[in-house]
mmCIF file of C-alpha atoms in Angstrom:
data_model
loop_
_atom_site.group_PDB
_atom_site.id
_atom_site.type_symbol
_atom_site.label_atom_id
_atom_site.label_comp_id
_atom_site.label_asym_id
_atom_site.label_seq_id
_atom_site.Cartn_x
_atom_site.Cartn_y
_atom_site.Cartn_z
ATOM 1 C CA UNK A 1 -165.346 -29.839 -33.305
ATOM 2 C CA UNK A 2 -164.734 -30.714 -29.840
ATOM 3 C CA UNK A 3 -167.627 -30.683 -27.834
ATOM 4 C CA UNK A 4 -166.126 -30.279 -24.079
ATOM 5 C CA UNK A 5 -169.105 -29.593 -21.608
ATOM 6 C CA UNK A 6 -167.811 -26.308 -20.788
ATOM 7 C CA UNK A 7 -167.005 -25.807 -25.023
ATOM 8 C CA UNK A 8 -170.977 -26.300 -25.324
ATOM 9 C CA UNK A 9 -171.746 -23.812 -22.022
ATOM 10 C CA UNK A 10 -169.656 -21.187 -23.420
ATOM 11 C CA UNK A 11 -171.259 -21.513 -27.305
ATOM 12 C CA UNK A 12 -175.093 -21.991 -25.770
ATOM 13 C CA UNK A 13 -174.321 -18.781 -23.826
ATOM 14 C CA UNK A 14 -172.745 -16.600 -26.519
ATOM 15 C CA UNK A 15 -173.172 -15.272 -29.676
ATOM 16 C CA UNK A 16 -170.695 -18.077 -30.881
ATOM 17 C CA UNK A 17 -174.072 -20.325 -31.250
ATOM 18 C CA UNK A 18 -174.927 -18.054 -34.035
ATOM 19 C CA UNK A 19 -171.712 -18.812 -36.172
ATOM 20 C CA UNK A 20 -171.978 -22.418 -35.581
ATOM 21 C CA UNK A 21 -175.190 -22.205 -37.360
ATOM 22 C CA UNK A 22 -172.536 -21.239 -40.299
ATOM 23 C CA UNK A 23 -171.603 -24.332 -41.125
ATOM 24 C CA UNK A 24 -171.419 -25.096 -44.396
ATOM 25 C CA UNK A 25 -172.202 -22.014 -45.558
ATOM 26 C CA UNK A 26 -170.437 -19.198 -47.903
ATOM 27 C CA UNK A 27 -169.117 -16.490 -45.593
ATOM 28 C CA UNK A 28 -167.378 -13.727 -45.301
ATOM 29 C CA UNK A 29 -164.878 -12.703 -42.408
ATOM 30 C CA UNK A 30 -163.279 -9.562 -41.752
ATOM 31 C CA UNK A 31 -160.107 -10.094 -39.830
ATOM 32 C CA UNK A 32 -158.382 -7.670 -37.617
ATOM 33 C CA UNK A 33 -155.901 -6.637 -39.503
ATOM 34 C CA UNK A 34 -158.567 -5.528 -42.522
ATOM 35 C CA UNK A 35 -158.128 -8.168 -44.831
ATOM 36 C CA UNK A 36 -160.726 -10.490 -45.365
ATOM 37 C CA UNK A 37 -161.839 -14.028 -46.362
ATOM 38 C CA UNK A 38 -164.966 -15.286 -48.260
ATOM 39 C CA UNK A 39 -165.273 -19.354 -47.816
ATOM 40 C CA UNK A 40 -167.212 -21.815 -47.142
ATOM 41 C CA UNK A 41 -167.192 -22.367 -43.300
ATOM 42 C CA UNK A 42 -166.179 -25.692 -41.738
ATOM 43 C CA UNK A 43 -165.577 -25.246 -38.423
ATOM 44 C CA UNK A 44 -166.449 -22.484 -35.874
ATOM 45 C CA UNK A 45 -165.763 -23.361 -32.345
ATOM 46 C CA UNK A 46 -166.339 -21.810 -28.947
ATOM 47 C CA UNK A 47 -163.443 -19.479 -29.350
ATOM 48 C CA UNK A 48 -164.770 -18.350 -32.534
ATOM 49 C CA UNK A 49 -161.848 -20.100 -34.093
ATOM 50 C CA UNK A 50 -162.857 -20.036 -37.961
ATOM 51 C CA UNK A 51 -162.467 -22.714 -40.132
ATOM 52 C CA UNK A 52 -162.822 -21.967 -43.992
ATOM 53 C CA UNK A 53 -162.618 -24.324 -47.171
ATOM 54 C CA UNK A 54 -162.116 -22.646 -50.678
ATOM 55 C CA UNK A 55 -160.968 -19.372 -49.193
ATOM 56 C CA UNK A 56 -160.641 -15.940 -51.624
ATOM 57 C CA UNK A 57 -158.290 -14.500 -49.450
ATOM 58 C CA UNK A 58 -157.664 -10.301 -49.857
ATOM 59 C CA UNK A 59 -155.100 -9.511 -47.552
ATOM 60 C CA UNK A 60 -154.628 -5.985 -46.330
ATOM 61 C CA UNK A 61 -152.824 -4.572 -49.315
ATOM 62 C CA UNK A 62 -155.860 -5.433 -51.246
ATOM 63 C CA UNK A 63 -153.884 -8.311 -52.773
ATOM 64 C CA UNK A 64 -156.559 -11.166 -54.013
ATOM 65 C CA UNK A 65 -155.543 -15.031 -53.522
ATOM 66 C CA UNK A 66 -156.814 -18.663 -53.117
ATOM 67 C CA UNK A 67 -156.328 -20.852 -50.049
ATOM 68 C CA UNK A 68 -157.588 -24.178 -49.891
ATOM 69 C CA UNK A 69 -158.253 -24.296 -46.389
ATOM 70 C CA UNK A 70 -157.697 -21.431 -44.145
ATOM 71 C CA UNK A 71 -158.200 -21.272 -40.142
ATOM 72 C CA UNK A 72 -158.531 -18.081 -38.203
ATOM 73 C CA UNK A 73 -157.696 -17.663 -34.595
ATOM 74 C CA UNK A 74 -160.982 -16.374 -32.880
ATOM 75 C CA UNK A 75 -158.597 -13.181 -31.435
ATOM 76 C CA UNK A 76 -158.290 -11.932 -35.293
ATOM 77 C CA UNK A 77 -161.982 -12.298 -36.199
ATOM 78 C CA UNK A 78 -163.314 -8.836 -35.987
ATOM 79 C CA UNK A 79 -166.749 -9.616 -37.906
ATOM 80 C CA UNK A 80 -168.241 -12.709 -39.864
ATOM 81 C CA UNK A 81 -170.577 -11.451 -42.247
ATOM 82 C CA UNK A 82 -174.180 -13.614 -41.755
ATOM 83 C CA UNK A 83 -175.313 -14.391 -45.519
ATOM 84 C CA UNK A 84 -178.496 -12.304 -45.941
ATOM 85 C CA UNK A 85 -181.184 -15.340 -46.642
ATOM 86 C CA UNK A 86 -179.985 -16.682 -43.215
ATOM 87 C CA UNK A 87 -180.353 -13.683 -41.085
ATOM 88 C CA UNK A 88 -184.090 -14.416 -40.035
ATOM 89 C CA UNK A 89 -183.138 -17.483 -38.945
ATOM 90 C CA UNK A 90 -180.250 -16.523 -37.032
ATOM 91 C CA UNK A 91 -182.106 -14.020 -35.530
ATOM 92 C CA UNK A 92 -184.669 -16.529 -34.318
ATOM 93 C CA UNK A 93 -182.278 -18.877 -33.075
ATOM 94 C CA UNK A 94 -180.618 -16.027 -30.471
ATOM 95 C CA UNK A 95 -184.386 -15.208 -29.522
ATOM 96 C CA UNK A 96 -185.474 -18.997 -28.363
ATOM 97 C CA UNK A 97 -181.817 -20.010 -26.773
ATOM 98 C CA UNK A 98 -181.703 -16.508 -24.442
ATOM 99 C CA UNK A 99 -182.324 -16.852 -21.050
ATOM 100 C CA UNK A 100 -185.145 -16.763 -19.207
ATOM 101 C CA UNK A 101 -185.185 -13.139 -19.158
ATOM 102 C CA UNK A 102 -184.982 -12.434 -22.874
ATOM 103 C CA UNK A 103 -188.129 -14.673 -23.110
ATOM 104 C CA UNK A 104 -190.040 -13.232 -20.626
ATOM 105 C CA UNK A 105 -189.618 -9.560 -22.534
ATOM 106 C CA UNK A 106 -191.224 -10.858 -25.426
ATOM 107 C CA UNK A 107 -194.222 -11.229 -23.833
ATOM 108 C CA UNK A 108 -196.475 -8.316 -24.579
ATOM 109 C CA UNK A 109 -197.450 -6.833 -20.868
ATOM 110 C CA UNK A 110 -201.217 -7.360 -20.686
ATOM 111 C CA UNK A 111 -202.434 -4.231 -21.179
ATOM 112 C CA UNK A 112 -205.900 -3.053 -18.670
ATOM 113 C CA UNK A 113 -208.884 -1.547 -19.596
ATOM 114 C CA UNK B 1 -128.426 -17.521 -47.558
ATOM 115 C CA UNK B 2 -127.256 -15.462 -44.793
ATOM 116 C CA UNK B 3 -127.585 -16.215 -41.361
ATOM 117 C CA UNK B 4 -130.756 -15.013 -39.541
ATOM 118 C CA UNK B 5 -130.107 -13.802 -35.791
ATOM 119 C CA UNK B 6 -133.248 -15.259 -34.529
ATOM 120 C CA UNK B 7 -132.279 -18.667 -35.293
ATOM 121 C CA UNK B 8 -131.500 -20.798 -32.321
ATOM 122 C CA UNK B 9 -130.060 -24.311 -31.807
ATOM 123 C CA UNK B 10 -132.484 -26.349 -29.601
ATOM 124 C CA UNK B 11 -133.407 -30.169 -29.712
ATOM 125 C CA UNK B 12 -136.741 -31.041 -31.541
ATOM 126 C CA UNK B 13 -139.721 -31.324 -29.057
ATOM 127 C CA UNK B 14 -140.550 -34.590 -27.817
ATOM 128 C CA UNK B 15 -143.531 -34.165 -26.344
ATOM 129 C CA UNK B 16 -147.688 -34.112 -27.526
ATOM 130 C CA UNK B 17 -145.900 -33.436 -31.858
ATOM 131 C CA UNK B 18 -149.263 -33.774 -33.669
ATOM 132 C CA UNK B 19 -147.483 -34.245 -36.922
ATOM 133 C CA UNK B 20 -144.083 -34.241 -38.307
ATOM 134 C CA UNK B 21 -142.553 -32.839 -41.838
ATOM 135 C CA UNK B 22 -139.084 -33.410 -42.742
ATOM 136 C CA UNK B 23 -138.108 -32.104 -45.704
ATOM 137 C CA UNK B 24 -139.613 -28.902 -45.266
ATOM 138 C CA UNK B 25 -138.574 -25.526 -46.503
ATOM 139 C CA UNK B 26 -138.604 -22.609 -44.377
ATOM 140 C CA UNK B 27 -139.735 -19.031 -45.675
ATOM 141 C CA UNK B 28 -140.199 -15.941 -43.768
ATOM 142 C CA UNK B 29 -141.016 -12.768 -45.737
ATOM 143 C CA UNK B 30 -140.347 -14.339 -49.062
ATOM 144 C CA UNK B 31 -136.864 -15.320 -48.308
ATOM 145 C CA UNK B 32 -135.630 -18.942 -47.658
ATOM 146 C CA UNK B 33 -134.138 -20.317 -44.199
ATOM 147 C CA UNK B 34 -133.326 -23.377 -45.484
ATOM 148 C CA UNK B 35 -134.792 -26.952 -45.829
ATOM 149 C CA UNK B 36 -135.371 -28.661 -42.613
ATOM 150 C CA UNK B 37 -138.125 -30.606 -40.382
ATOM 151 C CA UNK B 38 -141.693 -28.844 -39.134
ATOM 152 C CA UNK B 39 -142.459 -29.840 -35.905
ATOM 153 C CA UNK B 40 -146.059 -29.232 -34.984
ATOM 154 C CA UNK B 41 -146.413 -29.954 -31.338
ATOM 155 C CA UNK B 42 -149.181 -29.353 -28.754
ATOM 156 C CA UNK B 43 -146.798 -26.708 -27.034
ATOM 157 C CA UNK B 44 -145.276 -24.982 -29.916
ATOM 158 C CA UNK B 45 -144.787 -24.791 -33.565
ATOM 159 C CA UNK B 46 -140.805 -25.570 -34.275
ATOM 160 C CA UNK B 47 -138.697 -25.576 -37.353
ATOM 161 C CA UNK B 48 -135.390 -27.204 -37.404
ATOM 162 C CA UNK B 49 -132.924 -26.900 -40.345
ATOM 163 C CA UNK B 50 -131.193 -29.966 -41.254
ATOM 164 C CA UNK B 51 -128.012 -28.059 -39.819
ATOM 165 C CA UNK B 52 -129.738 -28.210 -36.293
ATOM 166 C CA UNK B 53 -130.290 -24.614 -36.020
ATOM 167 C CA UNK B 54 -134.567 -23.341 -35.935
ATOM 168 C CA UNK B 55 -137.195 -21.291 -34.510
ATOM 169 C CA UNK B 56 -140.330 -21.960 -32.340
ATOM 170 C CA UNK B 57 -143.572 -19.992 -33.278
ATOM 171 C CA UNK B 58 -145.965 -19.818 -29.902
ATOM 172 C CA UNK B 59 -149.412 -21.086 -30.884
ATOM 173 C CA UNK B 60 -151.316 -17.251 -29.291
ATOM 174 C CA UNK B 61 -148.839 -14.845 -31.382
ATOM 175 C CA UNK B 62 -150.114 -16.916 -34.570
ATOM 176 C CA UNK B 63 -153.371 -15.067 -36.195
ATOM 177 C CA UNK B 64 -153.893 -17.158 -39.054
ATOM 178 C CA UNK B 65 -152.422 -20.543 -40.544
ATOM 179 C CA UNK B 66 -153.544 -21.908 -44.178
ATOM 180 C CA UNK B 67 -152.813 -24.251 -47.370
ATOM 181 C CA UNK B 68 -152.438 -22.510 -50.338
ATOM 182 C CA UNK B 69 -152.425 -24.091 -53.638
ATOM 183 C CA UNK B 70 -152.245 -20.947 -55.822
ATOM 184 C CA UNK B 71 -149.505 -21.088 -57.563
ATOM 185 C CA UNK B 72 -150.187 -17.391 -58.963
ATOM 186 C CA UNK B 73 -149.680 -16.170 -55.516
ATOM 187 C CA UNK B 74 -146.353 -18.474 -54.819
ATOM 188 C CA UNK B 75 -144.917 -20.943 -57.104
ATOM 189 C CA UNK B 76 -145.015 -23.686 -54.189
ATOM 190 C CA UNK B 77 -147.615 -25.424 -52.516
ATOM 191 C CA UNK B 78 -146.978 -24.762 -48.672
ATOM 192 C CA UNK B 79 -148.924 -23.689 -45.181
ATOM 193 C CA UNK B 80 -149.437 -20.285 -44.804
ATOM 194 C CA UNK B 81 -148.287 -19.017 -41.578
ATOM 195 C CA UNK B 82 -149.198 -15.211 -40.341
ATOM 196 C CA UNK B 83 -147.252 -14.545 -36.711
ATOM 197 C CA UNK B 84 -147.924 -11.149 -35.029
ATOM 198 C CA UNK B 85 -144.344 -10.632 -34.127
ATOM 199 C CA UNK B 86 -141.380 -9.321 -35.609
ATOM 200 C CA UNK B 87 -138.867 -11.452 -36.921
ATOM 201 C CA UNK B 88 -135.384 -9.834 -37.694
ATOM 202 C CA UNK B 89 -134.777 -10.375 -41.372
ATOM 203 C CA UNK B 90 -131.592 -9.064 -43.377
ATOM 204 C CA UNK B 91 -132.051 -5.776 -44.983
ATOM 205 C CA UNK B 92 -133.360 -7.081 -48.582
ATOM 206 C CA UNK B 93 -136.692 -8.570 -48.524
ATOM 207 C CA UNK B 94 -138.464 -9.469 -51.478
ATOM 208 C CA UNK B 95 -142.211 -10.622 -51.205
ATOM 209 C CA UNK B 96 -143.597 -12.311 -54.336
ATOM 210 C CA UNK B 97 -146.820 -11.359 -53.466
ATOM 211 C CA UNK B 98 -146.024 -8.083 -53.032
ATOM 212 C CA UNK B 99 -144.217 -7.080 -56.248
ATOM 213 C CA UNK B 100 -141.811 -4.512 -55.232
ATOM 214 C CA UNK B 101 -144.616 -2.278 -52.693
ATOM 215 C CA UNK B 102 -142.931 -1.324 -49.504
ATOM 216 C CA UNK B 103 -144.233 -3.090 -46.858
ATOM 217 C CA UNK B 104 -145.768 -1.073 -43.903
ATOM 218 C CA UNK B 105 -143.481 -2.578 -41.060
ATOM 219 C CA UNK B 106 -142.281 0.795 -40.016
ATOM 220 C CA UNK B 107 -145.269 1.791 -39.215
ATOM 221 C CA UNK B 108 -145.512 1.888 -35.395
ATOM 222 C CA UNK B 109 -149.559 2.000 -35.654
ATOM 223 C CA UNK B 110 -149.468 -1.079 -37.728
ATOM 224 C CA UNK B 111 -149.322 -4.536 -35.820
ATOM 225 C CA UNK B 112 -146.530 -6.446 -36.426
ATOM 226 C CA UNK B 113 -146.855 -9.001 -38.821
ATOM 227 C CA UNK B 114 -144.465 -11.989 -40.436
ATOM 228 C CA UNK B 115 -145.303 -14.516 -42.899
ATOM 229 C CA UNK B 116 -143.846 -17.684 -42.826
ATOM 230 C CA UNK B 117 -144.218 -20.439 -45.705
ATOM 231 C CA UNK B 118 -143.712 -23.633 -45.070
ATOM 232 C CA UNK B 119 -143.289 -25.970 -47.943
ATOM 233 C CA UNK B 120 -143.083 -29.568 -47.583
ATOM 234 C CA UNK B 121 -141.118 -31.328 -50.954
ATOM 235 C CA UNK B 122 -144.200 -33.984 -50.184
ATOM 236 C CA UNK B 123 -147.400 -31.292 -51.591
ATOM 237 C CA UNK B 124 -150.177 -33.927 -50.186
ATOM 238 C CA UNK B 125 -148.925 -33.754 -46.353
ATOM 239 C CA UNK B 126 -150.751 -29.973 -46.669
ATOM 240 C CA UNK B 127 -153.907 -31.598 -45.302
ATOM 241 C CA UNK B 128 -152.506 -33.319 -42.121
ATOM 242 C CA UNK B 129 -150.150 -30.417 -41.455
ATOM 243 C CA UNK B 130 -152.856 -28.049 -41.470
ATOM 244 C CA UNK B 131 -155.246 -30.349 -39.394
ATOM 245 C CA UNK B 132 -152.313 -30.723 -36.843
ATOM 246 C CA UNK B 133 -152.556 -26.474 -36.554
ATOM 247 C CA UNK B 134 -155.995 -26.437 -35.752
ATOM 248 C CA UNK B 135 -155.836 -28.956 -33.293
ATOM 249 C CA UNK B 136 -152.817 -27.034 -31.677
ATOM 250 C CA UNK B 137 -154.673 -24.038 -32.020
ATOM 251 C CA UNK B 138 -157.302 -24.686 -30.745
ATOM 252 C CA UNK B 139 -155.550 -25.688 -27.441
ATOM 253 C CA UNK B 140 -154.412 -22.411 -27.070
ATOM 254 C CA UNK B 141 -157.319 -19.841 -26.378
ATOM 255 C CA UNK B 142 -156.639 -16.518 -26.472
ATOM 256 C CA UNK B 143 -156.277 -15.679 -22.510
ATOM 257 C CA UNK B 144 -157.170 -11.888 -22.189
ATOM 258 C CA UNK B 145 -160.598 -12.045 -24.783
ATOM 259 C CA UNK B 146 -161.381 -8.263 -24.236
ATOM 260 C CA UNK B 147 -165.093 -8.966 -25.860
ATOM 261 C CA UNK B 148 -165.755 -11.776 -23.611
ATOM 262 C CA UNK B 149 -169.004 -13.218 -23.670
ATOM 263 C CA UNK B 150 -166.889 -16.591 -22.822
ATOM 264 C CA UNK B 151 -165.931 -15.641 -19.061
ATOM 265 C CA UNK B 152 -167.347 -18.760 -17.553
ATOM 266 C CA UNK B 153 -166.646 -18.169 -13.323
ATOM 267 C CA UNK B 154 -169.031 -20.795 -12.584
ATOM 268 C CA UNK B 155 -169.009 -24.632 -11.929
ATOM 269 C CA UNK B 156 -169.201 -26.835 -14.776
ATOM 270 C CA UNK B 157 -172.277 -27.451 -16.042
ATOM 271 C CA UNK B 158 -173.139 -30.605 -15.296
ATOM 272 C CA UNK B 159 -175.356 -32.044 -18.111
ATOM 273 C CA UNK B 160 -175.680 -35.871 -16.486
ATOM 274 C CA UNK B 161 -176.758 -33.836 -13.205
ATOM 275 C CA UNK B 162 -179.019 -31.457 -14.629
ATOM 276 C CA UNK B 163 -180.767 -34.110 -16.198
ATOM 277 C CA UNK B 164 -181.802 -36.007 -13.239
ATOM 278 C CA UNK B 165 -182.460 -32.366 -11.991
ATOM 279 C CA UNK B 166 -179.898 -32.492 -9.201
ATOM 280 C CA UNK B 167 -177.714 -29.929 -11.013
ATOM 281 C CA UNK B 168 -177.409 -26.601 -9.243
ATOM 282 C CA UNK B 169 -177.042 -24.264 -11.245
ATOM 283 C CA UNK B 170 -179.520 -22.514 -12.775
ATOM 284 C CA UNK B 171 -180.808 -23.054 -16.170
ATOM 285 C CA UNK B 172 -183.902 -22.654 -18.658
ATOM 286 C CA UNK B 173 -185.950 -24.709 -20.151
ATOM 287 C CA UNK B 174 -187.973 -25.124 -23.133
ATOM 288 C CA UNK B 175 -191.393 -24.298 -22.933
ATOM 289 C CA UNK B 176 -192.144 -28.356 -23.368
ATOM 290 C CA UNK B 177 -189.320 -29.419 -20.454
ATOM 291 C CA UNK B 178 -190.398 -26.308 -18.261
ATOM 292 C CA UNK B 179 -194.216 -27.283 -18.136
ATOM 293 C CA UNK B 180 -193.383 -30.672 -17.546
ATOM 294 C CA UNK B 181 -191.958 -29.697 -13.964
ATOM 295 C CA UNK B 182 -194.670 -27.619 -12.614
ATOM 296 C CA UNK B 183 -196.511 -28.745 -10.330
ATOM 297 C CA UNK B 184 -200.391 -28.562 -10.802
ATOM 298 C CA UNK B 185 -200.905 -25.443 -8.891
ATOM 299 C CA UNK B 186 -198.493 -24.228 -11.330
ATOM 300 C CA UNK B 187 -199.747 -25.326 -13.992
ATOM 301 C CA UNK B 188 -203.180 -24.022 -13.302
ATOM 302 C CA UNK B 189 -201.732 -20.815 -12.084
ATOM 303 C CA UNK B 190 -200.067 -20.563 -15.998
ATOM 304 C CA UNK B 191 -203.142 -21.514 -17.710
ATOM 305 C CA UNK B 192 -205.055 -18.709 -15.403
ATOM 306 C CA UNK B 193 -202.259 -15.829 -16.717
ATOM 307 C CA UNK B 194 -202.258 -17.573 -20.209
ATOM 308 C CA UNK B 195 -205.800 -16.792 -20.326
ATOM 309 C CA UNK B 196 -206.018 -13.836 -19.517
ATOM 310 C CA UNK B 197 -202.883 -12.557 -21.449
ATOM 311 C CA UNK B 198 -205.217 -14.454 -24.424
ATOM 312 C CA UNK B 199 -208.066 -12.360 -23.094
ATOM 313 C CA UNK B 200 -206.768 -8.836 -23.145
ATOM 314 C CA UNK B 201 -204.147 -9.280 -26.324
ATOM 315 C CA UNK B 202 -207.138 -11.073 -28.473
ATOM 316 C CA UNK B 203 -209.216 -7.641 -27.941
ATOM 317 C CA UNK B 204 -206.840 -5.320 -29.229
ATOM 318 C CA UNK B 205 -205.007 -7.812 -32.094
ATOM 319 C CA UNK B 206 -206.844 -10.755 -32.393
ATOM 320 C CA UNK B 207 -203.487 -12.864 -31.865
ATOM 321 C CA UNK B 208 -203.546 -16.194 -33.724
ATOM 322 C CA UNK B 209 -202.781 -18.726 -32.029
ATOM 323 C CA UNK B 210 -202.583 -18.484 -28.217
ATOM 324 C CA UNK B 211 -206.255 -18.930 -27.640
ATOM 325 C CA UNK B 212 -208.395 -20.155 -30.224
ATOM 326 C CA UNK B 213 -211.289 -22.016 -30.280
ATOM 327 C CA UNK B 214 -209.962 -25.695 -29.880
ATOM 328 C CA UNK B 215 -207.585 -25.286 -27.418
ATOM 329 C CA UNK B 216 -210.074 -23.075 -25.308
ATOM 330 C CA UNK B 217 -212.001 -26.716 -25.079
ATOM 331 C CA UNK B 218 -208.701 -27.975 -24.592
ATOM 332 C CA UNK B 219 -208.443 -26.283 -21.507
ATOM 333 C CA UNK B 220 -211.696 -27.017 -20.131
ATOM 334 C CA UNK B 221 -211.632 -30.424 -20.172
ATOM 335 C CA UNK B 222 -211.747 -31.480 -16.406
ATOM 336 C CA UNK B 223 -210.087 -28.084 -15.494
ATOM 337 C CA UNK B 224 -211.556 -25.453 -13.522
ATOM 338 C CA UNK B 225 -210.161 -22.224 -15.667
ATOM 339 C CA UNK B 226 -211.865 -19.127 -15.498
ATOM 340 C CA UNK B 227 -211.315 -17.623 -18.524
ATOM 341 C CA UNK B 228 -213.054 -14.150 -16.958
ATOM 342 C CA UNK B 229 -212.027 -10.384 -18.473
ATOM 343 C CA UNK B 230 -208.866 -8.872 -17.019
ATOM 344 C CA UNK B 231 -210.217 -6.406 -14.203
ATOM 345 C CA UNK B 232 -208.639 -2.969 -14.572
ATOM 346 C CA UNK B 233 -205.822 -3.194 -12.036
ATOM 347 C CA UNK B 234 -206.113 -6.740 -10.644
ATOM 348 C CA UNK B 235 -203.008 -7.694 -11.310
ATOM 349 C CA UNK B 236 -201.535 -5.009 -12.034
ATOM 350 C CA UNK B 237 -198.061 -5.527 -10.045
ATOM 351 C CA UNK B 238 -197.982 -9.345 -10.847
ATOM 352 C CA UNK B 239 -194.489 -10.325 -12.547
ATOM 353 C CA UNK B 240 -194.537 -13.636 -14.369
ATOM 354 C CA UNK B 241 -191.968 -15.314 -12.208
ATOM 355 C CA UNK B 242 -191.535 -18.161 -13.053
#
């Protein structure tokens, strides 16, 4: 993973951060061109670049097969499929690294007597 | 096998080649080009047969790259290559994976899409081949990102900068960093609001944690807070602007 200073503005200020938090993890992604691939990630950089190890690969004919390593250019990854038990902590993640702003919403407004 | 029209004679790159395969067969669409050398360069992807004739692949028009070892799919262990372009071919195309289904490629809707195989005669080169790709890849972001949450207009952010807090751009903190560089009228002016958020929240919901008993004592330890009832309206206006 190359960790440019602008690579690690463009992640902390994106949704990318979320799919870095992938790592390691069984995943599924849904590529453009409708087929998909379920692997364990190894890489996702700031261009949403996927990396995947022990890939089942279904390719848009609905034809199933293996890859060893696969690596998807962030332009053909239409959606990466969060694995449920992580969700809450994605979710919390995105809440504490928004701005400013997104923190300040959370606040409840004092409400007046 | 026949002659492919897209094949061009050109001299191997020179320049930034990540890794180098001779002895590599070519495959597009399930049919052979020939046994030759896979160039992976930082500038382009380039395949020369032995005879001196190839192709270049631009790093953008490739979606997807990949090792595949199942020999169910294809008898040979090779990198995966999927290009969105269209490659003239020879009438005849016949795609072990597809078993004899028509392929959609005259369907206008339907990107265009060709799949190249590339399979080395040395099988444990996959690794390093495919490592190459990503690297080259990833040196090639896609340009026009329609969903952009990327577009970065500003200045580098400068991390060594920011951290002596001479950086100029603007940024957040934590809540730890961010109380650290109040000053004390700030930080008494945050205790005051944190109070009385405490205050009128802890009536209606009783809200663990943001004022309880210890750190009420906390507070008043050498500090002048006063932790008085919100008054209907006092503040009514007052942003938290930080």
């Amino acid at each position: 993973v190359s960790h440019s200073v602008k690579e690690r503005t463009i992640a902390e200020n994106s949704l990318v951060i979320l799919l870095q938090g992938l790592h390691g993890h069984v995943t599924t992604v849904d590529l453009r061109d409708e087929s998909t691939a379920t692997g364990r990630v190894t890489n996702v950089d700031a261009f949403m670049n996927v990396r995947l190890a022990e890939v089942t690969f279904t390719d848009r004919q609905g034809t199933v097969s293996r890859l060893d390593e696969l690596f998807v250019t962030g332009r053909n990854v239409r959606y990466v499929h969060i694995p449920d038990e992580r969700q809450l902590q994605a979710i919390h993640r995105v809440r504490y690294f928004g701005g400013r702003d997104k923190g300040r919403k959370e606040f409840p407004r004092a409400k007046h007597k | 096998g026949g002659a492919m029209s897209f094949l061009k004679r050109f001299p191997p790159p020179a320049e930034g080649v990540r890794h180098q395969q001779p002895d590599t067969e070519a495959v597009l669409a399930g049919r052979t080009l020939g046994a030759g050398t896979l160039y992976i360069a930082e500038s382009r992807l380039s395949w020369l047969e032995n005879s001196g004739v190839g192709f270049s692949l631009d790093y953008p028009t490739i979606s997807l790259h990949a090792v595949s070892r199942d020999l169910n799919a294809y008898p040979w262990e090779h990198l995966y290559v999927m290009v969105n372009a269209k490659f003239e071919e020879e009438e005849t195309k016949e795609a072990p994976m597809a078993e004899g289904e028509e392929e959609e490629d005259s369907d206008d809707d339907v990107e265009p899409i060709a799949e190249f195989r590339f399979v080395p005669s040395d099988k444990s080169a996959l690794e390093a081949m495919f490592s190459a790709m990503c690297e080259c890849q990833a040196l090639h972001p896609d340009p026009d990102d329609e969903d952009s949450d990327n577009d970065y207009e500003g200045e580098e952010y400068d991390v060594e900068a920011h951290e002596l807090e001479q950086g100029d751009i603007p940024t957040f903190y934590t809540y730890e960093e961010g109380l650290s560089h109040l000053t004390a009228e700030g930080q008494a002016t945050l205790e005051r609001l944190e109070g009385m958020l405490a205050q009128s929240v802890s009536s209606q919901y009783n809200m663990a944690g943001v004022r309880t008993e210890d750190s009420i004592r906390e507070f008043e330890d050498g500090m002048e807070v006063d932790i008085a009832p919100v008054v209907a309206g006092q503040f009514e206006d007052a942003e938290v602007d930080h």
